[in-house]
XYZ file of C-alpha atoms in Angstrom:
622
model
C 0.000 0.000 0.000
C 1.181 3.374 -1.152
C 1.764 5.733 1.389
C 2.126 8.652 -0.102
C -0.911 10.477 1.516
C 1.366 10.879 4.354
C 2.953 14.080 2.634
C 1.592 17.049 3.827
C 2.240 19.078 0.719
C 3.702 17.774 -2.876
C 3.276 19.556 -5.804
C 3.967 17.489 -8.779
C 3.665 19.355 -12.943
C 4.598 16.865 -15.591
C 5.852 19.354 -18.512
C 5.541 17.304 -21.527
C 8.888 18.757 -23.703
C 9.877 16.500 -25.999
C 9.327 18.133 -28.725
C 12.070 20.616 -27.543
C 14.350 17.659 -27.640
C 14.362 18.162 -31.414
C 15.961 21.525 -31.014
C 17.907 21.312 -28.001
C 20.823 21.390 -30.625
C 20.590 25.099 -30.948
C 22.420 26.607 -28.526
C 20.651 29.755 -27.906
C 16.967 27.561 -27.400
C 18.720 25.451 -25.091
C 19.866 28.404 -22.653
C 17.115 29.996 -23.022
C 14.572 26.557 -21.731
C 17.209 26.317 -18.923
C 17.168 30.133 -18.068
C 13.143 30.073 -18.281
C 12.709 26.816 -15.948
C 14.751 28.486 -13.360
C 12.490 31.306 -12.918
C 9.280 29.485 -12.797
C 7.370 28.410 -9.458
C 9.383 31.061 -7.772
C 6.839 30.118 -4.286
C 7.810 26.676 -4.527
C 11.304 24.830 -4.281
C 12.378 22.702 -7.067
C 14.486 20.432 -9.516
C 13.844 19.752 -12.940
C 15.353 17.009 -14.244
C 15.256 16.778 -18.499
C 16.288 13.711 -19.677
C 16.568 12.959 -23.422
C 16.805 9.727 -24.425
C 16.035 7.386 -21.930
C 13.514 5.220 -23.616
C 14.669 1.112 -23.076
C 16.030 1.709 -26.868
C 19.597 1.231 -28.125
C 21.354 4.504 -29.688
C 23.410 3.913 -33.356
C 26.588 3.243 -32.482
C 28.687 6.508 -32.849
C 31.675 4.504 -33.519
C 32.223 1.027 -34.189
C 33.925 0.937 -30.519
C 31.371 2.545 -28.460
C 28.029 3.154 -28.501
C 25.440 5.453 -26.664
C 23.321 3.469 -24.235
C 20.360 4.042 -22.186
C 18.003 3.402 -18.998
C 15.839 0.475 -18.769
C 14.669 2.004 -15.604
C 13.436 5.614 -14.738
C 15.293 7.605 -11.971
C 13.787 6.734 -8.612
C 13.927 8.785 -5.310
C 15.021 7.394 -2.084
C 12.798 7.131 1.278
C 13.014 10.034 3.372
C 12.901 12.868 0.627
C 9.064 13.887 0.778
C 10.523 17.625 -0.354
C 11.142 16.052 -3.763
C 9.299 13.711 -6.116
C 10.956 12.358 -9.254
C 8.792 11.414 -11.565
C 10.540 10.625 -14.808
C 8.783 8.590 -17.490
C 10.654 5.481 -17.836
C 9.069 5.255 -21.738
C 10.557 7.972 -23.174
C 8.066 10.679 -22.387
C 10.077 13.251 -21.378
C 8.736 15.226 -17.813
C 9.982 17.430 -15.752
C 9.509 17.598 -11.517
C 8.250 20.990 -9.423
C 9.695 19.813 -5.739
C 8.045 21.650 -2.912
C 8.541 21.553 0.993
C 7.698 23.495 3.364
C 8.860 26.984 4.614
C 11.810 26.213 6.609
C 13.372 23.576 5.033
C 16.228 23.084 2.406
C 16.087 20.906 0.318
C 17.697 17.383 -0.371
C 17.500 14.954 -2.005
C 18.834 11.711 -3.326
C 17.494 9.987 -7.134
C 19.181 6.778 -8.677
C 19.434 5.104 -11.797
C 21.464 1.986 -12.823
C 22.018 -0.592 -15.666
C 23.052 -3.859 -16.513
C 26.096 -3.979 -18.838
C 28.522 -6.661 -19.247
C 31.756 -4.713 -18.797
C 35.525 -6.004 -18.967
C 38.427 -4.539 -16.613
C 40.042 -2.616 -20.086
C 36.600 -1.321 -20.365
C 35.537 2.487 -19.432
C 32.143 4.279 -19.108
C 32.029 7.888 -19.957
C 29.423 9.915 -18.988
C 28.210 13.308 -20.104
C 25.640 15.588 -19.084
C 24.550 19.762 -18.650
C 23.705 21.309 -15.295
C 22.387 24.353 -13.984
C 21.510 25.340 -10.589
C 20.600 28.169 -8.207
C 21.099 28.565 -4.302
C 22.626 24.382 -3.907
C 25.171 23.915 -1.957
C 26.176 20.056 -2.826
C 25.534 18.701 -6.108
C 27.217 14.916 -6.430
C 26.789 12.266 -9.449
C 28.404 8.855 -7.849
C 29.220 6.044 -10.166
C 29.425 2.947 -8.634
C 29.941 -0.486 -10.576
C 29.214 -3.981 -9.011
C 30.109 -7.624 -10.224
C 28.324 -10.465 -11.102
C 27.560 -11.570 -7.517
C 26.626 -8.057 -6.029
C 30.219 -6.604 -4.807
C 31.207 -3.323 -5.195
C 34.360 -2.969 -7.597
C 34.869 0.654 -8.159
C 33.031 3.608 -7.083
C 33.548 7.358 -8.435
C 32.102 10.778 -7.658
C 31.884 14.137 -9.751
C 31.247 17.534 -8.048
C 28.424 18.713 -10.819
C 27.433 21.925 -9.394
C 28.194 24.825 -11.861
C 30.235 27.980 -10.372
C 28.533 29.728 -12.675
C 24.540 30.802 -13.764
C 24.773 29.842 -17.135
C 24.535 26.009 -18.101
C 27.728 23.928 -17.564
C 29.273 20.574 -19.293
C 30.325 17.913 -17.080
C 32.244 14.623 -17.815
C 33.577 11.812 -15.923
C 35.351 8.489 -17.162
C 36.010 5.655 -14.997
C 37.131 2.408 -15.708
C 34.257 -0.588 -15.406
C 36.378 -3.569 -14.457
C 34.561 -6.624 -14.367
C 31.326 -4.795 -14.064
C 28.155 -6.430 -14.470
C 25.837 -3.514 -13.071
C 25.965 0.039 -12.869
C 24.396 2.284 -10.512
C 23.894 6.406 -10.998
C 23.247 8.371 -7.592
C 22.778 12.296 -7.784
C 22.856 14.007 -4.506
C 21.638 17.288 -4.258
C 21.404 19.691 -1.189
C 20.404 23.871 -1.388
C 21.795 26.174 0.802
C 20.857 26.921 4.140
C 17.471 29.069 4.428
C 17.379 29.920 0.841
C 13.919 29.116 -0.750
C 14.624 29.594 -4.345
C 16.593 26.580 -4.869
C 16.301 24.822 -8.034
C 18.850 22.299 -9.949
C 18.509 21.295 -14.093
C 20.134 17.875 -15.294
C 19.904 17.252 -18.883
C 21.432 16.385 -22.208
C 22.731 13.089 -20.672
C 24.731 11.011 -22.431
C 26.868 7.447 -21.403
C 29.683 5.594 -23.690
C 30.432 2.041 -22.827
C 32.483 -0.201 -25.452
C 29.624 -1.877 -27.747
C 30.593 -5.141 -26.741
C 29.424 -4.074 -23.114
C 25.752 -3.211 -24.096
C 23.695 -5.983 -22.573
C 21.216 -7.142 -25.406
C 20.778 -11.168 -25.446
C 19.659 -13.613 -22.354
C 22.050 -15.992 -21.213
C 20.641 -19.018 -22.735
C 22.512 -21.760 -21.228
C 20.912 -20.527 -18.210
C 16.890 -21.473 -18.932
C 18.545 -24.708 -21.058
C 16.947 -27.508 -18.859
C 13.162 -27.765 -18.140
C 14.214 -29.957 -15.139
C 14.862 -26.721 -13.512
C 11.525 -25.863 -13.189
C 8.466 -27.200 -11.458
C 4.812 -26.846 -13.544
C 1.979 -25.829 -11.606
C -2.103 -25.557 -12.013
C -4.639 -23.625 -10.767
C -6.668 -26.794 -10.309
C -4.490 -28.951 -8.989
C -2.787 -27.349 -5.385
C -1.347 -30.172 -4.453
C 1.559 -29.777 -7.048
C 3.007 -27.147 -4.476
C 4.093 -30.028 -2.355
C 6.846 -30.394 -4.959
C 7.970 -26.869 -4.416
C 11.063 -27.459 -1.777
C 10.501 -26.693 1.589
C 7.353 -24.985 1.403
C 5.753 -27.244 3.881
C 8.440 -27.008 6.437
C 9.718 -23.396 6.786
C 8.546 -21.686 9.461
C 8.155 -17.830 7.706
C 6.813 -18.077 4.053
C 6.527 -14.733 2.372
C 4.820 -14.611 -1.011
C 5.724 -11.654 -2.536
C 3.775 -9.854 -5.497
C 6.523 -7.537 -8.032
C 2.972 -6.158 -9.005
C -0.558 -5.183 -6.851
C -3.976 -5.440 -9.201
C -3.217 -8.324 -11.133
C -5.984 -11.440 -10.759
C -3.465 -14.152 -11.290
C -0.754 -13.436 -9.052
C -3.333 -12.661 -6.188
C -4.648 -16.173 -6.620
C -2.123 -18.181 -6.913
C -1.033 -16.605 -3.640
C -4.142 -17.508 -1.795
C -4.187 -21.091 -3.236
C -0.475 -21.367 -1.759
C -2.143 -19.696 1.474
C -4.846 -22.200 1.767
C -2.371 -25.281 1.005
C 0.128 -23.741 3.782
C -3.115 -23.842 6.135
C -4.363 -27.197 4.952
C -0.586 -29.151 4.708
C 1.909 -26.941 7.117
C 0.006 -26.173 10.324
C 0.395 -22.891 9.448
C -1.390 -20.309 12.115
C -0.946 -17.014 11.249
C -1.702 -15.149 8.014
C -0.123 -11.826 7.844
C -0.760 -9.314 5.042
C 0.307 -5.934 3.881
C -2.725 -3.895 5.210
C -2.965 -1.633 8.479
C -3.197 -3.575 11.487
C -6.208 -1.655 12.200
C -8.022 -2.831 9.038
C -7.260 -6.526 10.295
C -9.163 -6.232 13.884
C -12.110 -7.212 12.378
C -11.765 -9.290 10.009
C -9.858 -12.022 12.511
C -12.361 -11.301 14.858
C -15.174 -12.473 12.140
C -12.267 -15.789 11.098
C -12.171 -16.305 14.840
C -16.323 -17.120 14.694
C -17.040 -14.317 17.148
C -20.502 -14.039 16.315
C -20.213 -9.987 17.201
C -18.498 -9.056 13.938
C -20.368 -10.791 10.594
C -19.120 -9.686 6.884
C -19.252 -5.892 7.365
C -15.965 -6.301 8.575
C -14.893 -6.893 4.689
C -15.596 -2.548 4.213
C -12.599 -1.959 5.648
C -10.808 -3.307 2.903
C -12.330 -1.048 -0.067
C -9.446 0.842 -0.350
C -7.025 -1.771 -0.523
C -5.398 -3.181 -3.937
C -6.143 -6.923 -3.149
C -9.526 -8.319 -5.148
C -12.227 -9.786 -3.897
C -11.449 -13.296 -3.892
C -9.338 -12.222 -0.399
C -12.500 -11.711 0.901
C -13.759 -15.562 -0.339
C -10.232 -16.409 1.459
C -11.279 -14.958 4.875
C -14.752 -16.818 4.450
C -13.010 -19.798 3.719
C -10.203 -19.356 6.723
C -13.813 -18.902 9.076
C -15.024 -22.315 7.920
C -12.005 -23.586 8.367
C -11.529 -22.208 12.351
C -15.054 -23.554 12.394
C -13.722 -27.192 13.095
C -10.669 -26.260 15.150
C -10.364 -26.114 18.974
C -9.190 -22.517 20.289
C -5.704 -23.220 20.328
C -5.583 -24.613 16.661
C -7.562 -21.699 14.740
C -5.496 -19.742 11.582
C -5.048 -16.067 12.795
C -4.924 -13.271 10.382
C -3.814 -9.813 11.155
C -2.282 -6.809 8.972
C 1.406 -5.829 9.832
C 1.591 -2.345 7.942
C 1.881 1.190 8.897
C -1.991 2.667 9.969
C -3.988 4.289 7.428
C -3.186 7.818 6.601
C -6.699 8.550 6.154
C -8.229 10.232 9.788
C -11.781 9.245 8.768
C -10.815 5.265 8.340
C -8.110 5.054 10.785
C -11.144 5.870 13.597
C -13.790 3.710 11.881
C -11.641 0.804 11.962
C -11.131 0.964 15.610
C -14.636 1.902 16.308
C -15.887 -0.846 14.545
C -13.767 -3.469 16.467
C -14.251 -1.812 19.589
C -18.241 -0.445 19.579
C -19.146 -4.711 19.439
C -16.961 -4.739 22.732
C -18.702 -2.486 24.763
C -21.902 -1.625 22.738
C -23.818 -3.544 25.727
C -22.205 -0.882 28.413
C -22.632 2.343 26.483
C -24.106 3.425 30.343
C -20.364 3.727 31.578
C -19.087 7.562 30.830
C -15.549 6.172 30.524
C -16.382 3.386 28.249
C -18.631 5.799 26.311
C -15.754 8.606 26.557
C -13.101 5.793 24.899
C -15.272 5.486 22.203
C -15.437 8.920 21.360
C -12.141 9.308 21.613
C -11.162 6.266 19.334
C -12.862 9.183 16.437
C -11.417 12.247 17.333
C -8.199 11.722 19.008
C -7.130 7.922 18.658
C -3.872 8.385 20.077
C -5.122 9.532 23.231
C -8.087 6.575 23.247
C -4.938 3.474 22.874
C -1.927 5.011 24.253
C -4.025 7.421 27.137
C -7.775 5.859 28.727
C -7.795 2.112 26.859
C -4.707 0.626 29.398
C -6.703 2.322 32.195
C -10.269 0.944 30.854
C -9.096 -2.833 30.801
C -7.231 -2.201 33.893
C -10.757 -1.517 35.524
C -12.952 -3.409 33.197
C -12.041 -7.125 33.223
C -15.486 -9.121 34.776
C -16.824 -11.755 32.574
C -19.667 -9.443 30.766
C -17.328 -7.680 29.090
C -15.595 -9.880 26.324
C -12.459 -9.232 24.568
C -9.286 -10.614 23.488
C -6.401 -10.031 25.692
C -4.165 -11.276 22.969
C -5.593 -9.308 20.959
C -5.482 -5.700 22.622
C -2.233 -6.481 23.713
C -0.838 -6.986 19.868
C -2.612 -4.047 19.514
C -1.249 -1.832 22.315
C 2.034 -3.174 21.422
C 1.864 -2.368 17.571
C 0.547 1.210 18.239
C 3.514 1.534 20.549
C 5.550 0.959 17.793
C 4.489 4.041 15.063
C 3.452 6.207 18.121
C 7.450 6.188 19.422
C 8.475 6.969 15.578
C 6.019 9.923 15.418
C 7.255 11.456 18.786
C 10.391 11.072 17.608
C 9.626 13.211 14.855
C 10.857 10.502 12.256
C 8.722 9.841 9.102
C 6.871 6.697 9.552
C 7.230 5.703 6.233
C 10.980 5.613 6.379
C 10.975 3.612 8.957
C 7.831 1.324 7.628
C 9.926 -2.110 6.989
C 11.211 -1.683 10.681
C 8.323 -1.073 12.169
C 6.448 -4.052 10.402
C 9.510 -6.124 11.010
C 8.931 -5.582 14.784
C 4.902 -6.644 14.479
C 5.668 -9.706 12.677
C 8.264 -11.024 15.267
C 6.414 -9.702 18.254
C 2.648 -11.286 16.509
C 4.576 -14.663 15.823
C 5.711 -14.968 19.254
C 2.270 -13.714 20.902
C 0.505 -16.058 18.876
C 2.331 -18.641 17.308
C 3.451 -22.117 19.226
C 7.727 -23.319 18.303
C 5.652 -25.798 16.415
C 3.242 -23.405 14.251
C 3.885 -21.925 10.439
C 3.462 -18.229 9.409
C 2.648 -17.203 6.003
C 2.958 -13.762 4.832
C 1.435 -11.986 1.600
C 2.987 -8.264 0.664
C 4.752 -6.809 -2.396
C 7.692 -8.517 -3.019
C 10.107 -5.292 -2.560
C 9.275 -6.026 1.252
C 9.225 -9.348 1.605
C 12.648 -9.782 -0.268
C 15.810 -11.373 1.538
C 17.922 -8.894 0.380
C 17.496 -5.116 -1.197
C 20.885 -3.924 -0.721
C 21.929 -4.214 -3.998
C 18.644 -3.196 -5.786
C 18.496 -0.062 -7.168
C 15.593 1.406 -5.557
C 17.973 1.868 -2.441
C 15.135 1.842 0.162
C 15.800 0.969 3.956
C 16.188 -2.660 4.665
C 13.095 -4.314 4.075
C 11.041 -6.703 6.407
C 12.232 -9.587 4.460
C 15.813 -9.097 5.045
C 15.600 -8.124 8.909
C 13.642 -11.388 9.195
C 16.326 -13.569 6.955
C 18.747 -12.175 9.617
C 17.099 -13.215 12.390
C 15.680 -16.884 11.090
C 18.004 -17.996 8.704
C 16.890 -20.624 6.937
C 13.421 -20.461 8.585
C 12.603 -17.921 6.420
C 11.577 -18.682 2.928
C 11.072 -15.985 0.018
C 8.663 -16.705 -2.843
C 8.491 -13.926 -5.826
C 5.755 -13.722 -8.189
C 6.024 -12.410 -11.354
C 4.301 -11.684 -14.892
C 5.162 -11.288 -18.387
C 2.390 -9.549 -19.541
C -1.352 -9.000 -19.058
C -2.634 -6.262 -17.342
C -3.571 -4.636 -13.860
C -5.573 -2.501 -11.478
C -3.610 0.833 -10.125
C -5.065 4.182 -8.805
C -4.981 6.791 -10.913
C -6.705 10.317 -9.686
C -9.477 9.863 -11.401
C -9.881 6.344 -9.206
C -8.767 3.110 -10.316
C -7.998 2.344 -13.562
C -7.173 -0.675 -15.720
C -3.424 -1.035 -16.969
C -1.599 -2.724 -19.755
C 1.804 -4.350 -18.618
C 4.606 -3.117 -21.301
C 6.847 -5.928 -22.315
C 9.659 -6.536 -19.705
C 13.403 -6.010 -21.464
C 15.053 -8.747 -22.937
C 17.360 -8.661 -20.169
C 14.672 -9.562 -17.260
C 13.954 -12.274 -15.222
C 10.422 -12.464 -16.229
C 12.019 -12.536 -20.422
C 13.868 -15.252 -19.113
C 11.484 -17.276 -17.182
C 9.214 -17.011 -20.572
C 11.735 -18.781 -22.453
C 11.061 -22.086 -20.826
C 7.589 -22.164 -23.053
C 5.689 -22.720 -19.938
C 2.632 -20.414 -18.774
C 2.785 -21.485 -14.912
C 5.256 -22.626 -12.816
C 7.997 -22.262 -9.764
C 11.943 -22.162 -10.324
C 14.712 -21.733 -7.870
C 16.744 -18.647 -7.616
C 19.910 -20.325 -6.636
C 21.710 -20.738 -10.095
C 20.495 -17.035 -10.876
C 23.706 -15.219 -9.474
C 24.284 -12.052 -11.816
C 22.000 -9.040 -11.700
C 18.809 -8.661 -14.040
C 15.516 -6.114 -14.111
C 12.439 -7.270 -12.716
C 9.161 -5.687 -12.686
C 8.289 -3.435 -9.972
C 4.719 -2.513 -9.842
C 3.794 0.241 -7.041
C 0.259 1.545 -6.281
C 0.400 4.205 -8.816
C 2.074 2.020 -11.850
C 3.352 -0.996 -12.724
C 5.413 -0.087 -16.076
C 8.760 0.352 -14.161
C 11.681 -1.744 -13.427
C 14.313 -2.619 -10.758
C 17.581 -4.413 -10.864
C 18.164 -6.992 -8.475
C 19.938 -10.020 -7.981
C 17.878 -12.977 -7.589
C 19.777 -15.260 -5.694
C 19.986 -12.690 -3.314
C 16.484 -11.002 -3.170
C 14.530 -14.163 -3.239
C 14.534 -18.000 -3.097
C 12.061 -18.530 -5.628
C 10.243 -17.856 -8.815
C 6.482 -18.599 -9.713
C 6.444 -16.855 -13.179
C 2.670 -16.617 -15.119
C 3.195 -15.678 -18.323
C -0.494 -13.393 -17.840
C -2.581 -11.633 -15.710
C -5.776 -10.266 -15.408
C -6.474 -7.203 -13.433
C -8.549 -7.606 -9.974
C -12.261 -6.394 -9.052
C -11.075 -5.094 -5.997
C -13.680 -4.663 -2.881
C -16.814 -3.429 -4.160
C -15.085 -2.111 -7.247
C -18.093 -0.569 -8.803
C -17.614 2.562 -6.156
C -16.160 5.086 -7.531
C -13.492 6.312 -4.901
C -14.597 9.542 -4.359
C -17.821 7.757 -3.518
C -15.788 5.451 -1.156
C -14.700 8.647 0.392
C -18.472 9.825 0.699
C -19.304 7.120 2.633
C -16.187 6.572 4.674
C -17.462 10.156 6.218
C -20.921 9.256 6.616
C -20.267 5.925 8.423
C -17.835 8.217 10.693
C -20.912 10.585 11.380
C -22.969 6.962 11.944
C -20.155 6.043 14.513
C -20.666 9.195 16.209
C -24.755 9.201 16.314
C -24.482 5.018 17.625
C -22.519 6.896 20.930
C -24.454 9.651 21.453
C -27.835 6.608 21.433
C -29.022 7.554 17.605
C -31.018 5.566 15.787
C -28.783 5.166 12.592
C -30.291 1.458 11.064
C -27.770 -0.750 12.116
């Protein structure tokens, strides 16, 4: 789940000037575009970034040694830097990026590129590029170039701020070495308490030895269909053949895309056969843990909470069969003792949204203490789980069960406690004045171990379900260069108890929010050079593969909330243990898709005002 709402102000104009491109040869037209950008927005702080070229194409070779090459990949901004948003067009379309923050603050910020070449130690990259800038302190391009298992071999910087205010050229040349992957970071600080800072970055051009330009699949590498293991939608039982999947403790099944129909049920079938075949206990998903309260409540068979619970989900990018899952995990508890029913709980970050973030504890709490609405302080908590949650959990709720623990009042004690605990953790990132969202790996890192070992037995399974970026085993190397994610804090701590499953597509298409509400998208072909090109040449349209012969870097589909047309570079034997490649998807019918989400919004505020009438004894219907 995207969480960009969390940005209090971001300003983002997409200048479509490509046409310019076709006269950026003229001197004059070219100073003047970079003299006119710098004086635009003059209330807001910003960088424009124009880069020509960068379409997934090959140049013409400007000489029969070297050749002009180009991203796969658009540039990508690190966690942290909510002052800036990068939003380059990774097709070609060529945009530039108003950054805003607020009064106060310089800027900074941090954007990276890479790409996958298949350099030799006589080899060289030369890179060159314009810049102009106004009011930064610290402008850095850093080079750095990795090997075929992930180690750093060389690493370069350029200081690319011009001393003057017209546009500058800049060149660097480094040698490549054995260089399998190369990664482009551009730092970029203003000076102190200067608000018109702005930085321009265009014209870029890189030179690598033609020989170096990565264009065919290693073949020998998908040679033997042995490698691979065919599954079938109708048939789940062929998942027993997938190693170890029945005997690791952590599975996470991790999506490269959200939307897409296929993916999303192939994960649930491998989430039913974990629960059927690996006495596996606890289902945890990428949604707000406040979300989840319900819904385990209703898989639990408390009779209190019935399939309303599902509304909390009509936000979320997961389709509706989840919701045939949970009915299905309820039917299962149905026929277990206490100690042997499948949890499920969300691990994420709360909702952004103030409306939703106090209806979802409302509605977990009001079925609580709906029968006792005649004690003021119960009746106060529930006010204050609307209007000032923090206060309600972290303020009167330890005091209320303190007081409130005879037998009419019925509530989990597991339960509150994972959820005392887990507001403990975003609540002590806030006061620290951290962004949550940079820490948002961490923090759901520390609910998953601290809900495994609240509810799990030494002898019970978990299974997780999130985007694969944070379920992966390792990130470091990727080039979105993101804080460690869940996945690899947990491989540290388990080991080989934790397992890491990627699923991936070829092509098809997806659901993704747009601002006009969610939309349907097509899935551009993935480069040659990508794990899902490669996984397509076995022939096959389902099946898993194993990661550990897959040792040198390659660009994988990354799918966010917004879009799933970009690309990462990772290395798989590092960032997961396994494949399940389908060569197709269809996008999702999310919760009650046929809302339009400005509707959604509508009634997210009405059931808050419905929440609010229930305390003060109104007759709302219900």
């Amino acid at each position: 789940m995207n969480r960009a709402l969390f940005v209090d102000e971001i300003y983002v104009t997409c200048l479509l000037l490509h046409l310019l491109s076709l006269f950026m040869e003229n001197r004059f037209i070219k100073h003047f575009c970079l003299y006119k950008f710098s004086l635009s927005f003059k209330t807001y702080i910003f960088i424009l970034f124009v880069l020509f070229g960068f379409s997934g194409t090959k140049a013409e070779p400007r000489d029969k040694y070297s050749q002009t090459v180009c991203f796969v990949s658009s540039w990508k901004t690190g966690l942290g830097f909510y002052d800036c948003v990068i939003n380059i067009d990774s097709a070609g379309i060529i945009n530039a990026t108003r950054i805003s923050q607020k009064k106060g603050r310089d800027l900074e910020c941090k954007i990276y590129n890479g790409m996958i070449v298949n350099a030799y130690e006589s080899d060289s990259i030369s890179v060159n590029f314009r810049c102009k800038s106004n009011n930064i302190a610290v402008a850095d391009l850093i080079i750095q170039s990795y090997d075929t298992h992930g180690l750093l071999c060389y690493s370069d910087s350029i200081d690319i701020n011009p001393r003057t205010n017209d546009a500058e050229f800049f060149s660097i040349k480094q040698p490549c070495f054995d260089t399998s992957y190369l990664r482009f970071t551009m730092h970029i600080k203003g000076k102190n308490n200067e608000l018109n800072q702005n930085f321009h970055f265009t014209d870029m051009q890189i030179k690598l030895p033609s020989r170096a330009y990565v264009s065919t699949l290693p073949k020998d590498i998908m040679s033997n269909k042995q490698d691979i293991i065919p599954l079938s939608f109708d048939d789940s039982l062929l998942y027993h053949k997938i190693p170890r999947i029945n005997s690791v403790k952590i599975l996470a099944l991790g999506e490269s895309i959200h939307g897409g129909l296929s993916i999303s049920q192939s994960v649930i079938q491998m989430m039913k056969h974990r629960i059927l075949h690996s006495d596996c206990k606890l289902i945890l998903l990428e949604l707000p843990f406040d979300i989840s309260l319900g819904i385990n409540r209703y898989v639990q068979g408390d009779a209190r909470y019935g399939l309303e619970v599902m509304s909390s989900l009509k936000y979320a990018l997961y389709p509706k069969e989840l919701c045939d899952f949970f009915i299905w995990v309820k039917k299962h508890n149905d026929t277990k003792s206490e100690k042997d029913k499948v949890w499920v709980l969300g691990v994420d970050i709360p909702n952004a949204d103030f409306f939703s973030f106090g209806n979802n504890l409302f509605s977990y709490f009001y079925p609580i203490f709906k029968e006792h609405l005649d004690n003021a302080e119960i009746k106060r908590f529930l006010h204050e789980l609307l209007v000032n949650s923090r206060k309600a959990l972290g303020e009167t709720l330890p005091g209320l069960m303190a007081k409130n623990k005879p037998s009419n009042i019925q509530f989990s004690e597991k339960e509150i406690a994972l959820l005392q605990k887990w507001f403990s953790f975003f609540t002590s990132i806030e006061n620290s004045e951290l962004n949550m969202t940079i820490e948002r790996d961490r923090l759901m890192y520390e609910s998953i171990c601290f809900f495994i070992q609240q509810v799990c037995s030494p002898q019970d399974n978990v299974t997780i379900y999130s985007h694969l970026a944070h379920a992966c085993s390792n990130n470091t190397n990727s080039l979105y260069t993101y804080t460690k994610s869940f996945g690899a804090l947990l491989k540290q701590k388990y080991v080989s108890d934790y397992l890491c499953i990627g699923f991936i597509t070829k092509s098809g298409k997806n659901l993704v929010l747009s601002q006009e509400g969610y939309v349907i998208q097509s899935l551009k072909l993935p480069p040659k050079y990508s794990i899902e090109a490669m996984m397509a040449e076995y022939g096959d349209t389902y099946f898993y593969r194993s990661t550990s012969q897959l040792a040198f870097p390659v660009y994988i589909r990354y799918g966010q909330y917004f879009t799933s047309n970009d690309f990462n570079i990772i290395y798989p034997r590092q960032y997961f243990d396994g494949i399940i490649f389908i060569e197709s998807c269809d996008p999702i019918k999310n919760f009650r898709y046929e809302v339009k989400v400005k509707d959604k919004v509508k009634e997210t505020i009405d059931e808050y005002q419905r929440h609010l009438d229930l305390i003060n004894g109104k007759d709302v219907g219900l």
